[in-house]
Coordinates of C-alpha atoms in Angstrom, one line a residue:
M1 CA 88.9 143.0 76.1
L2 CA 92.1 141.8 78.4
A3 CA 91.8 143.1 81.7
M4 CA 94.2 142.4 84.8
T5 CA 95.0 143.9 88.1
S6 CA 97.5 143.2 90.7
R7 CA 98.1 144.0 94.4
S8 CA 101.5 144.6 95.0
I9 CA 102.8 141.5 92.5
I10 CA 105.9 142.6 91.7
G11 CA 108.6 141.6 94.8
L12 CA 106.8 138.9 96.0
P13 CA 108.9 135.8 96.8
H14 CA 109.2 133.1 94.1
Q15 CA 106.9 130.2 95.0
R16 CA 108.7 127.2 96.1
S17 CA 108.5 124.3 94.3
F18 CA 105.4 122.1 94.9
D19 CA 108.0 118.9 95.1
D20 CA 108.2 119.9 98.9
L21 CA 104.4 118.8 99.2
G22 CA 104.7 119.7 102.9
T23 CA 104.3 123.7 102.0
P24 CA 102.3 124.9 104.5
L25 CA 98.7 126.4 103.0
H26 CA 99.4 129.8 103.8
D27 CA 102.8 130.0 102.0
V28 CA 100.7 128.4 98.6
T29 CA 100.1 130.2 95.9
F30 CA 96.8 129.1 94.4
C31 CA 95.3 130.2 90.6
I32 CA 91.1 129.7 90.7
I33 CA 90.5 129.4 87.0
D34 CA 86.9 129.1 85.3
L35 CA 85.6 129.3 81.8
E36 CA 83.1 129.7 79.7
T37 CA 82.8 128.1 76.3
T38 CA 80.0 127.2 73.5
G39 CA 79.3 123.7 74.9
G40 CA 80.8 121.1 76.7
D41 CA 83.0 119.0 73.9
R42 CA 86.5 119.9 75.1
N43 CA 87.7 118.9 71.4
N44 CA 85.2 120.8 69.2
D45 CA 83.3 123.4 71.6
M46 CA 85.2 126.4 72.0
I47 CA 86.6 128.8 75.0
T48 CA 84.3 132.6 75.1
E49 CA 85.6 133.7 78.4
I50 CA 88.7 133.3 81.1
G51 CA 88.3 134.6 84.4
A52 CA 91.4 133.7 86.9
V53 CA 92.1 134.9 90.2
K54 CA 95.4 134.7 92.3
V55 CA 95.4 134.1 96.2
R56 CA 97.8 133.5 98.8
G57 CA 97.6 133.3 102.8
G58 CA 93.3 134.7 102.1
E59 CA 94.8 137.4 99.9
C60 CA 94.0 138.3 96.3
L61 CA 97.2 138.8 94.5
G62 CA 95.6 139.7 91.3
T63 CA 93.1 139.0 89.0
F64 CA 92.7 137.9 84.9
Q65 CA 89.8 138.5 82.8
T66 CA 89.6 138.2 78.8
L67 CA 86.6 137.5 76.5
V68 CA 87.9 135.1 73.5
N69 CA 86.4 134.8 70.1
P70 CA 85.6 131.4 69.7
G71 CA 85.7 131.4 65.8
R72 CA 82.2 129.7 65.6
A73 CA 78.7 131.0 66.8
I74 CA 77.8 130.5 70.4
P75 CA 74.6 128.5 70.8
P76 CA 71.2 130.5 71.9
Q77 CA 71.3 128.2 74.7
I78 CA 74.7 129.4 76.1
T79 CA 73.9 132.7 75.3
V80 CA 70.6 133.0 77.8
L81 CA 72.9 130.9 80.3
T82 CA 76.1 133.6 80.2
G83 CA 74.8 136.4 78.2
L84 CA 77.5 136.1 76.0
S85 CA 76.8 137.1 72.4
D86 CA 78.5 136.5 68.8
V87 CA 78.2 140.4 68.9
L88 CA 80.1 140.7 72.3
V89 CA 82.9 138.4 71.7
S90 CA 83.4 139.3 67.7
G91 CA 86.3 142.2 68.7
A92 CA 87.6 139.6 71.1
P93 CA 90.9 138.1 70.9
R94 CA 91.5 134.6 69.6
I95 CA 92.5 131.6 72.4
E96 CA 95.9 131.5 70.7
A97 CA 96.9 135.2 71.1
V98 CA 95.4 134.8 75.0
L99 CA 97.6 131.4 76.0
A100 CA 100.6 133.0 76.6
T101 CA 99.6 135.8 78.9
L102 CA 97.4 133.3 80.6
I103 CA 100.0 131.0 81.3
D104 CA 102.4 133.5 82.5
F105 CA 99.6 134.6 85.2
V106 CA 99.0 131.1 86.2
G107 CA 103.0 130.9 86.5
D108 CA 103.7 127.6 89.6
S109 CA 100.7 128.0 91.3
V110 CA 98.5 125.6 92.4
I111 CA 95.8 125.4 89.8
V112 CA 92.3 125.2 91.3
G113 CA 88.3 125.0 89.8
H114 CA 85.1 124.0 90.6
N115 CA 84.6 120.8 88.6
V116 CA 88.3 122.2 87.5
G117 CA 88.5 119.2 85.3
F118 CA 86.5 120.8 82.6
D119 CA 88.3 123.9 82.3
V120 CA 92.0 122.4 82.7
G121 CA 90.6 119.9 79.8
F122 CA 89.9 122.7 77.7
L123 CA 92.7 124.6 78.5
R124 CA 94.7 121.7 77.4
A125 CA 93.0 121.0 74.6
A126 CA 93.8 124.8 73.5
C127 CA 97.5 124.5 74.4
T128 CA 97.6 121.5 71.6
R129 CA 95.4 123.3 69.3
A130 CA 98.5 125.9 69.2
E131 CA 101.2 123.6 69.6
R132 CA 102.0 125.1 73.1
P133 CA 103.1 122.5 75.8
P134 CA 100.1 121.6 78.2
L135 CA 99.2 123.5 81.0
A136 CA 100.8 121.3 84.1
G137 CA 101.2 121.6 87.7
T138 CA 99.0 120.4 90.9
I139 CA 95.4 120.7 90.7
V140 CA 93.3 120.9 93.4
D141 CA 88.7 120.5 92.9
T142 CA 86.6 122.6 95.0
V143 CA 83.9 119.9 93.8
A144 CA 85.8 116.9 95.5
L145 CA 86.8 118.9 98.6
A146 CA 82.7 120.0 99.1
R147 CA 81.8 116.7 98.7
R148 CA 83.8 115.6 101.6
L149 CA 83.5 118.3 104.0
V150 CA 80.0 119.8 103.6
R151 CA 78.1 117.4 101.6
D152 CA 75.8 116.5 104.5
E153 CA 75.0 120.4 104.8
V154 CA 73.6 121.1 101.3
P155 CA 71.4 119.6 98.9
N156 CA 74.0 119.8 95.8
C157 CA 77.6 120.8 95.8
K158 CA 76.8 123.2 92.8
L159 CA 78.8 126.6 93.2
G160 CA 75.6 128.7 93.3
T161 CA 73.8 126.4 96.2
L162 CA 77.4 126.7 97.9
A163 CA 77.6 130.0 97.4
S164 CA 74.3 130.9 98.5
R165 CA 74.3 128.6 101.7
F166 CA 77.4 129.8 103.0
R167 CA 77.0 133.5 102.4
L168 CA 80.2 133.8 100.2
D169 CA 81.2 137.4 99.2
H170 CA 81.1 136.7 95.6
Q171 CA 78.1 135.0 94.1
P172 CA 78.4 133.1 90.8
S173 CA 76.8 134.4 87.5
H174 CA 77.8 132.1 84.8
R175 CA 80.5 134.9 83.9
A176 CA 84.0 133.7 84.3
L177 CA 85.6 136.4 87.0
D178 CA 82.5 136.2 89.0
D179 CA 82.7 131.9 89.2
A180 CA 86.4 132.4 89.8
L181 CA 86.0 135.0 92.5
A182 CA 83.3 133.0 94.3
T183 CA 85.3 129.9 94.0
A184 CA 88.1 131.2 95.7
D185 CA 85.9 132.2 98.6
L186 CA 84.7 128.7 98.5
L187 CA 88.3 127.8 98.7
H188 CA 89.1 129.4 101.5
L189 CA 85.8 128.3 103.7
L190 CA 86.6 124.6 102.8
I191 CA 90.4 125.0 103.7
E192 CA 89.3 126.3 107.4
R193 CA 87.0 123.5 107.6
A194 CA 89.6 121.0 106.4
A195 CA 91.7 122.1 109.3
G196 CA 89.6 119.8 111.4
L197 CA 90.7 116.9 109.8
G198 CA 94.6 117.9 110.2
V199 CA 95.0 119.3 106.8
V200 CA 97.7 122.0 107.5
G201 CA 99.9 121.3 104.1
L202 CA 99.7 121.5 100.4
D203 CA 100.1 117.4 100.3
D204 CA 97.1 117.1 102.8
L205 CA 94.7 119.1 100.7
V206 CA 95.6 117.2 97.8
V207 CA 95.0 113.9 99.0
L208 CA 91.8 115.4 100.6
S209 CA 90.4 116.3 97.5
K210 CA 90.8 112.6 95.9
L211 CA 88.9 110.8 98.8
A212 CA 85.4 112.4 97.9
G213 CA 83.4 109.4 99.7
H214 CA 85.9 107.4 100.9
P215 CA 84.3 105.6 103.7
Q216 CA 87.1 105.9 106.0
A217 CA 88.1 109.5 105.5
G218 CA 87.2 110.2 109.1
K219 CA 90.1 108.3 110.2
L220 CA 92.3 111.2 108.5
R221 CA 92.1 112.9 112.0
M222 CA 94.4 109.7 113.0
T223 CA 97.4 111.3 111.0
A224 CA 97.2 114.8 112.5
D225 CA 100.2 114.3 114.3
L226 CA 102.4 112.6 111.8
P227 CA 105.3 114.6 110.7
R228 CA 106.8 115.1 107.3
T229 CA 110.0 112.9 107.8
P230 CA 111.3 109.5 107.4
G231 CA 110.2 107.2 109.2
V232 CA 108.3 103.4 109.9
Y233 CA 104.3 103.6 110.4
M234 CA 102.2 101.0 112.1
F235 CA 98.4 100.7 111.7
R236 CA 97.3 99.2 115.0
G237 CA 93.8 97.3 115.2
H238 CA 91.2 96.8 118.5
R239 CA 93.6 95.3 120.4
D240 CA 96.3 97.5 119.8
E241 CA 97.8 94.7 117.5
I242 CA 99.9 95.5 114.9
L243 CA 98.1 95.1 111.5
Y244 CA 100.4 96.4 109.1
V245 CA 104.1 98.6 109.0
G246 CA 105.4 100.0 106.3
K247 CA 108.3 102.5 105.7
A248 CA 108.2 106.3 104.4
T249 CA 110.5 109.2 103.2
N250 CA 107.5 111.4 104.5
L251 CA 105.5 109.8 106.9
R252 CA 102.3 112.2 106.8
Q253 CA 102.1 112.2 103.3
R254 CA 102.5 108.3 102.8
V255 CA 100.0 107.2 105.6
R256 CA 97.2 109.7 104.2
S257 CA 97.7 108.3 100.9
Y258 CA 96.0 105.3 102.0
F259 CA 92.9 107.2 102.3
G260 CA 92.6 108.4 98.7
S261 CA 94.0 106.5 95.6
D262 CA 95.9 103.4 97.3
D263 CA 93.3 100.8 96.1
R264 CA 94.9 97.3 96.9
R265 CA 92.2 95.0 97.7
K266 CA 94.0 94.4 101.5
I267 CA 93.5 98.7 102.3
G268 CA 89.9 98.7 102.7
P269 CA 89.7 95.8 105.7
M270 CA 92.6 96.9 106.9
L271 CA 91.4 100.7 107.4
R272 CA 88.3 99.5 108.6
E273 CA 89.9 97.6 111.0
T274 CA 92.6 100.2 112.0
Q275 CA 91.9 102.2 115.5
S276 CA 95.4 104.0 115.6
V277 CA 98.4 104.6 113.7
A278 CA 101.8 104.8 115.4
H279 CA 105.3 105.7 113.9
L280 CA 108.9 106.0 114.7
D281 CA 110.8 108.7 113.8
L282 CA 114.1 107.7 112.0
P283 CA 116.7 109.8 110.8
D284 CA 116.8 108.8 106.8
A285 CA 114.8 106.5 104.5
L286 CA 117.5 103.6 104.4
T287 CA 117.3 103.3 108.1
A288 CA 113.5 103.6 107.7
E289 CA 113.9 100.5 105.4
V290 CA 115.8 98.4 107.9
I291 CA 113.8 99.2 110.8
E292 CA 110.5 97.9 108.8
S293 CA 112.3 94.8 107.5
R294 CA 113.1 93.9 111.1
M295 CA 109.7 94.7 112.3
I296 CA 108.2 92.7 109.7
S297 CA 110.5 89.8 109.9
R298 CA 109.8 89.6 114.0
L299 CA 105.9 90.6 114.3
L300 CA 104.5 89.4 111.3
P301 CA 101.6 92.0 110.9
R302 CA 98.6 90.2 109.4
Y303 CA 98.3 92.6 106.7
N304 CA 102.2 92.6 105.1
R305 CA 101.9 89.8 102.7
A306 CA 106.1 90.2 103.0
G307 CA 105.9 89.0 106.6
T308 CA 106.1 85.6 106.1
R309 CA 108.2 85.8 103.1
A310 CA 111.2 84.3 105.0
D311 CA 110.0 81.3 105.6
K312 CA 109.4 80.6 101.8
Y313 CA 113.4 81.6 101.1
C314 CA 115.5 78.7 100.2
Y315 CA 119.1 77.7 98.9
V316 CA 120.5 75.9 96.0
K317 CA 123.0 73.3 97.2
L318 CA 126.1 71.7 95.8
D319 CA 127.3 68.7 97.9
V320 CA 130.7 69.0 96.7
D321 CA 132.1 66.5 99.7
S322 CA 130.0 63.3 98.2
A323 CA 131.8 61.3 95.5
W324 CA 129.7 62.3 92.7
P325 CA 128.1 65.8 93.5
R326 CA 124.8 66.8 92.8
L327 CA 122.5 70.1 93.0
S328 CA 119.6 70.2 95.1
V329 CA 117.1 72.8 96.4
V330 CA 117.4 72.7 100.4
K331 CA 115.2 75.0 103.0
N332 CA 118.0 75.5 105.5
P333 CA 121.8 75.4 104.9
S334 CA 124.1 72.6 106.0
A335 CA 127.5 72.5 107.7
K336 CA 128.9 70.7 104.4
G337 CA 128.5 71.6 100.6
L338 CA 128.2 74.8 98.6
H339 CA 125.4 77.1 99.0
L340 CA 123.7 80.2 97.3
G341 CA 121.1 81.8 98.5
P342 CA 119.1 82.7 100.2
L343 CA 116.7 82.6 97.2
P344 CA 113.4 84.3 97.3
S345 CA 111.3 81.5 96.4
R346 CA 111.7 77.8 95.4
T347 CA 110.6 78.9 91.7
M348 CA 113.7 81.0 91.5
A349 CA 115.9 78.2 93.1
H350 CA 114.5 75.9 90.7
L351 CA 115.7 77.9 87.5
V352 CA 119.0 78.5 88.9
V353 CA 119.6 74.5 89.3
E354 CA 118.1 74.3 85.9
A355 CA 120.5 76.5 84.2
I356 CA 123.8 75.3 85.8
Q357 CA 122.3 71.9 84.6
T358 CA 121.6 73.1 81.1
A359 CA 124.9 74.4 81.1
V360 CA 127.1 71.6 82.7
P361 CA 126.4 67.8 82.3
L362 CA 125.7 67.0 86.5
R363 CA 123.7 64.1 87.0
R364 CA 120.1 64.7 88.3
C365 CA 119.3 61.1 89.7
T366 CA 119.2 61.1 93.3
V367 CA 120.5 58.1 94.0
R368 CA 123.0 57.7 97.3
M369 CA 126.9 57.1 96.0
G370 CA 129.5 56.9 98.4
R371 CA 133.2 56.7 98.2
G372 CA 132.9 53.2 97.4
Y373 CA 130.0 52.8 95.5
T374 CA 130.3 50.3 92.6
P375 CA 126.9 50.1 89.9
P376 CA 125.3 47.2 89.9
E377 CA 125.4 44.7 86.8
G378 CA 123.0 46.1 84.2
A379 CA 122.5 49.4 85.5
P380 CA 120.5 51.4 83.5
V381 CA 121.4 54.7 81.8
C382 CA 119.2 57.7 82.9
S383 CA 117.0 59.5 80.5
A384 CA 118.9 62.7 81.1
A385 CA 122.2 61.0 80.1
Q386 CA 120.5 59.5 77.0
L387 CA 119.9 62.7 76.0
G388 CA 123.3 63.9 76.0
V389 CA 122.3 66.6 79.0
A390 CA 123.9 64.6 81.7
L391 CA 126.2 62.5 82.9
C392 CA 125.3 59.1 84.8
P393 CA 127.8 57.8 87.4
C394 CA 125.3 55.6 88.9
S395 CA 125.5 53.6 85.9
G396 CA 129.0 53.4 85.7
T397 CA 129.2 55.4 82.3
A398 CA 130.2 58.8 83.6
D399 CA 133.9 59.7 83.0
P400 CA 135.1 61.1 86.4
T401 CA 137.8 63.9 84.9
A402 CA 134.9 65.1 82.8
Y403 CA 132.5 65.0 85.9
A404 CA 135.1 67.0 88.2
S405 CA 135.1 69.9 85.6
A406 CA 131.3 70.1 85.5
V407 CA 131.3 70.1 89.2
D408 CA 134.0 72.5 89.0
A409 CA 132.1 75.0 86.5
A410 CA 128.6 74.5 89.2
A411 CA 131.1 75.5 92.0
Q412 CA 132.4 78.4 90.4
A413 CA 128.8 79.9 89.8
L414 CA 127.6 79.4 93.3
A415 CA 130.8 81.2 94.7
G416 CA 130.0 84.4 92.4
D417 CA 131.8 83.5 89.2
P418 CA 129.4 82.4 86.6
R419 CA 131.3 83.1 83.4
V420 CA 131.2 79.7 81.9
V421 CA 127.8 78.6 83.0
V422 CA 126.6 82.2 81.3
D423 CA 128.6 81.8 78.1
R424 CA 127.2 78.2 77.4
L425 CA 123.5 79.4 78.3
R426 CA 124.3 82.6 76.5
D427 CA 125.2 80.7 73.2
R428 CA 122.4 77.9 73.8
M429 CA 119.7 80.6 73.9
L430 CA 120.6 82.6 70.7
D431 CA 121.2 79.1 68.7
L432 CA 117.7 78.5 69.6
A433 CA 116.6 81.9 68.6
D434 CA 118.1 81.7 65.1
A435 CA 116.7 78.1 64.6
Q436 CA 113.6 79.9 65.5
R437 CA 112.7 77.7 68.4
F438 CA 111.5 80.4 70.5
E439 CA 109.9 79.0 73.5
E440 CA 113.0 76.7 74.2
A441 CA 115.0 80.1 73.7
A442 CA 112.7 82.0 76.2
A443 CA 113.0 79.1 79.0
T444 CA 116.9 79.2 78.5
R445 CA 116.5 82.8 78.7
D446 CA 114.3 82.7 82.1
R447 CA 116.8 80.3 83.4
L448 CA 119.8 82.7 82.7
S449 CA 118.3 85.7 84.1
A450 CA 117.3 83.4 87.4
L451 CA 121.0 82.6 87.5
L452 CA 122.5 86.4 87.3
G453 CA 119.8 87.5 90.0
A454 CA 120.9 85.0 92.3
V455 CA 124.6 85.4 91.6
R456 CA 124.1 89.5 92.0
R457 CA 122.7 88.8 95.2
H458 CA 125.5 87.0 96.6
L459 CA 128.2 89.3 95.5
L460 CA 126.1 92.4 97.3
V461 CA 125.7 90.6 100.4
D462 CA 129.6 89.2 99.6
A463 CA 130.6 92.8 99.4
L464 CA 129.1 94.0 102.2
R465 CA 130.4 91.5 104.7
T466 CA 133.8 91.2 103.6
A467 CA 133.5 94.9 104.5
E468 CA 133.4 93.4 108.4
R469 CA 133.0 96.9 110.4
A470 CA 132.3 100.0 108.2
E471 CA 131.7 103.6 108.8
V472 CA 129.6 104.7 105.6
S473 CA 128.6 108.5 105.1
F474 CA 126.7 110.0 102.5
G475 CA 125.7 113.6 102.4
D476 CA 125.3 114.4 106.2
S477 CA 124.2 110.9 107.2
T478 CA 126.1 108.5 108.4
W479 CA 125.7 104.6 109.0
I480 CA 127.6 101.9 111.1
I481 CA 127.3 99.0 109.6
D482 CA 129.1 95.4 110.8
R483 CA 128.9 92.2 108.5
G484 CA 125.9 93.0 107.0
R485 CA 123.5 94.6 109.9
L486 CA 122.6 98.1 110.5
L487 CA 124.1 99.1 113.9
D488 CA 123.8 102.8 113.8
A489 CA 122.5 105.5 112.0
T490 CA 123.0 109.3 112.8
R491 CA 122.2 112.7 110.8
G492 CA 123.6 116.3 110.9
G493 CA 126.3 115.1 113.1
A494 CA 123.8 114.2 115.9
I495 CA 124.6 111.9 118.6
G496 CA 123.5 108.6 117.6
R497 CA 120.9 106.8 119.7
A498 CA 120.3 103.2 119.7
L499 CA 117.6 102.0 116.7
P500 CA 114.2 101.1 118.1
I501 CA 114.7 97.4 117.0
P502 CA 118.3 96.1 118.0
P503 CA 120.1 94.5 114.9
P504 CA 119.9 90.4 114.5
D505 CA 122.9 88.1 116.0
V506 CA 126.2 88.2 113.9
C507 CA 125.8 85.2 111.4
A508 CA 128.6 82.4 112.2
T509 CA 128.5 80.6 109.0
D510 CA 129.8 81.4 105.6
V511 CA 126.0 81.3 104.5
L512 CA 123.5 84.0 105.6
S513 CA 120.1 83.5 107.4
R514 CA 116.8 83.6 105.7
E515 CA 116.1 86.1 108.3
Q516 CA 119.0 88.4 107.8
I517 CA 119.2 88.4 103.8
D518 CA 116.2 91.3 103.5
E519 CA 118.3 94.0 105.9
A520 CA 121.6 93.0 104.1
L521 CA 120.1 93.3 100.7
C522 CA 118.8 96.7 101.5
L523 CA 122.3 97.7 102.9
A524 CA 124.3 96.5 100.2
R525 CA 122.2 97.7 97.4
F526 CA 122.4 101.3 98.8
C527 CA 126.0 101.0 98.7
D528 CA 126.2 99.7 95.4
K529 CA 124.0 102.1 94.0
R530 CA 126.2 105.4 95.4
A531 CA 129.5 103.7 95.5
D532 CA 131.3 106.6 93.9
R533 CA 129.6 109.0 96.1
L534 CA 129.8 107.4 99.7
V535 CA 133.0 108.3 102.3
V536 CA 133.9 104.7 103.8
R537 CA 136.1 103.5 106.9
C538 CA 135.9 99.8 107.0
S539 CA 138.0 97.1 108.9
G540 CA 137.9 94.6 106.1
T541 CA 138.0 95.0 102.3
W542 CA 135.5 97.4 100.4
N543 CA 134.6 95.6 97.0
F544 CA 131.4 98.1 96.2
P545 CA 130.5 98.4 93.5
I546 CA 130.2 95.0 92.2
G547 CA 130.2 96.5 88.6
D548 CA 130.3 94.1 85.8
R549 CA 131.0 91.3 87.5
V550 CA 127.5 90.1 86.9
P551 CA 126.9 90.5 83.1
D552 CA 123.6 92.3 81.4
L553 CA 121.3 89.8 79.9
A554 CA 120.1 92.6 77.4
A555 CA 123.7 92.8 76.4
L556 CA 124.1 88.9 76.5
S557 CA 120.9 88.7 74.0
V558 CA 122.8 90.2 71.5
R559 CA 125.3 87.6 69.4
A560 CA 129.0 89.2 68.9
A561 CA 129.2 90.0 64.9

């Protein structure tokens, strides 16, 4: 009952991994599968016949065909449709005896079918019942491809209709192998049609099969010349204005994905406005991320929500030059005082302030107090001081020594050493949890998390800036970084070329500007994550990785025995 034929299968080169989605279609091995079953319920109905065809580059490499004993009666209507009867399949093997051979035949091929979800669903259910790993791999549905490519030429996209209208070499007959052969013919026809939309690789075909009736699918032609290399892409509108900027490790694959599964609300309107897609070839993904950041900050594309985020950045300031320093959130750093930031939002900045104020009793009032400040007679004690969570110098009740100690702890936290503040917050959080005051414990945890995140950002950027000018190599890529700015990038020893968007000016202050933080963090996180694998030469001090200088929140949430 089991039949396999082959044409020179032995000695064929091993199919390349489809993680490399740019595999040219003529190099892809497809396995077209069709099943006959006792009904349409994958959990209760059973397989009665399997047919499969393996093809590559238009050539049939082999076929697989077998009847399967379903272990139950075949309904009369199925017998009428397929010609398969209980008598015909009674001597056939059970599906458990067939699966291993079928899976070996499929191998690492791309699985194809007409309404392939039906066939794959039945096979996966059979694998589950047989306690085998489920059938996996890249899947392409010829129904979806037909709806995208030839729907206007046919009354429907049934396999029989398509085979008849396009005069395929094989005609379906509701028998598994015949239907698989007809589907293979259809696949080749659809691949030829898809070439007109710039579909030349497996990734293109997979995306196209998911488009179905995407209203902007015709604009796929704009992506035909995009390379499968790292870079930055730009969607342009009617007046050639840049609507959106993005980065990609594979430009072609990323841009084409917008026409498929990307269902973000802004994507539809953006694609309707798009008239062209431009790109910049870049040597690596890190450089692409940096250039994307520069372009967004300078061009402010309408569909980049992140394009205006620098305007929302702010700093936490401790005015250490005043008589009684206090914390505040400021838009721009000043020449005096200690600053932490820039931070991505006022929400985060206020959480950092609350974290420090929870741990150390800095004043919370906004009364101006110079060096010669004398509290007025009968000045009231502020509410925070009455609750015992702050000192109150404006009423004359604060001890200068105790206040100086609180200022020192806060200054250390802003400078990247938050140990005193963190220890006190951790103890408070755990005490509140033990007392079952869970909402207060959660609020303390959020403040602690914000503080740890802000300090980590500070240490990352500080480590990059103290390196001064650095030549950083990873694999065959090399980057020239100067005080938080990317100056040049090369790959494979190629001669360096100027980056398409020049770096920002050197920041002359100790505090990084709001416009420079994204690029500096991008570079710093890269260096920190791969610190043990980088080859570095620098004119300053190399402090990566920052390691455990910032405690882990999860570890802090466990009380020591």
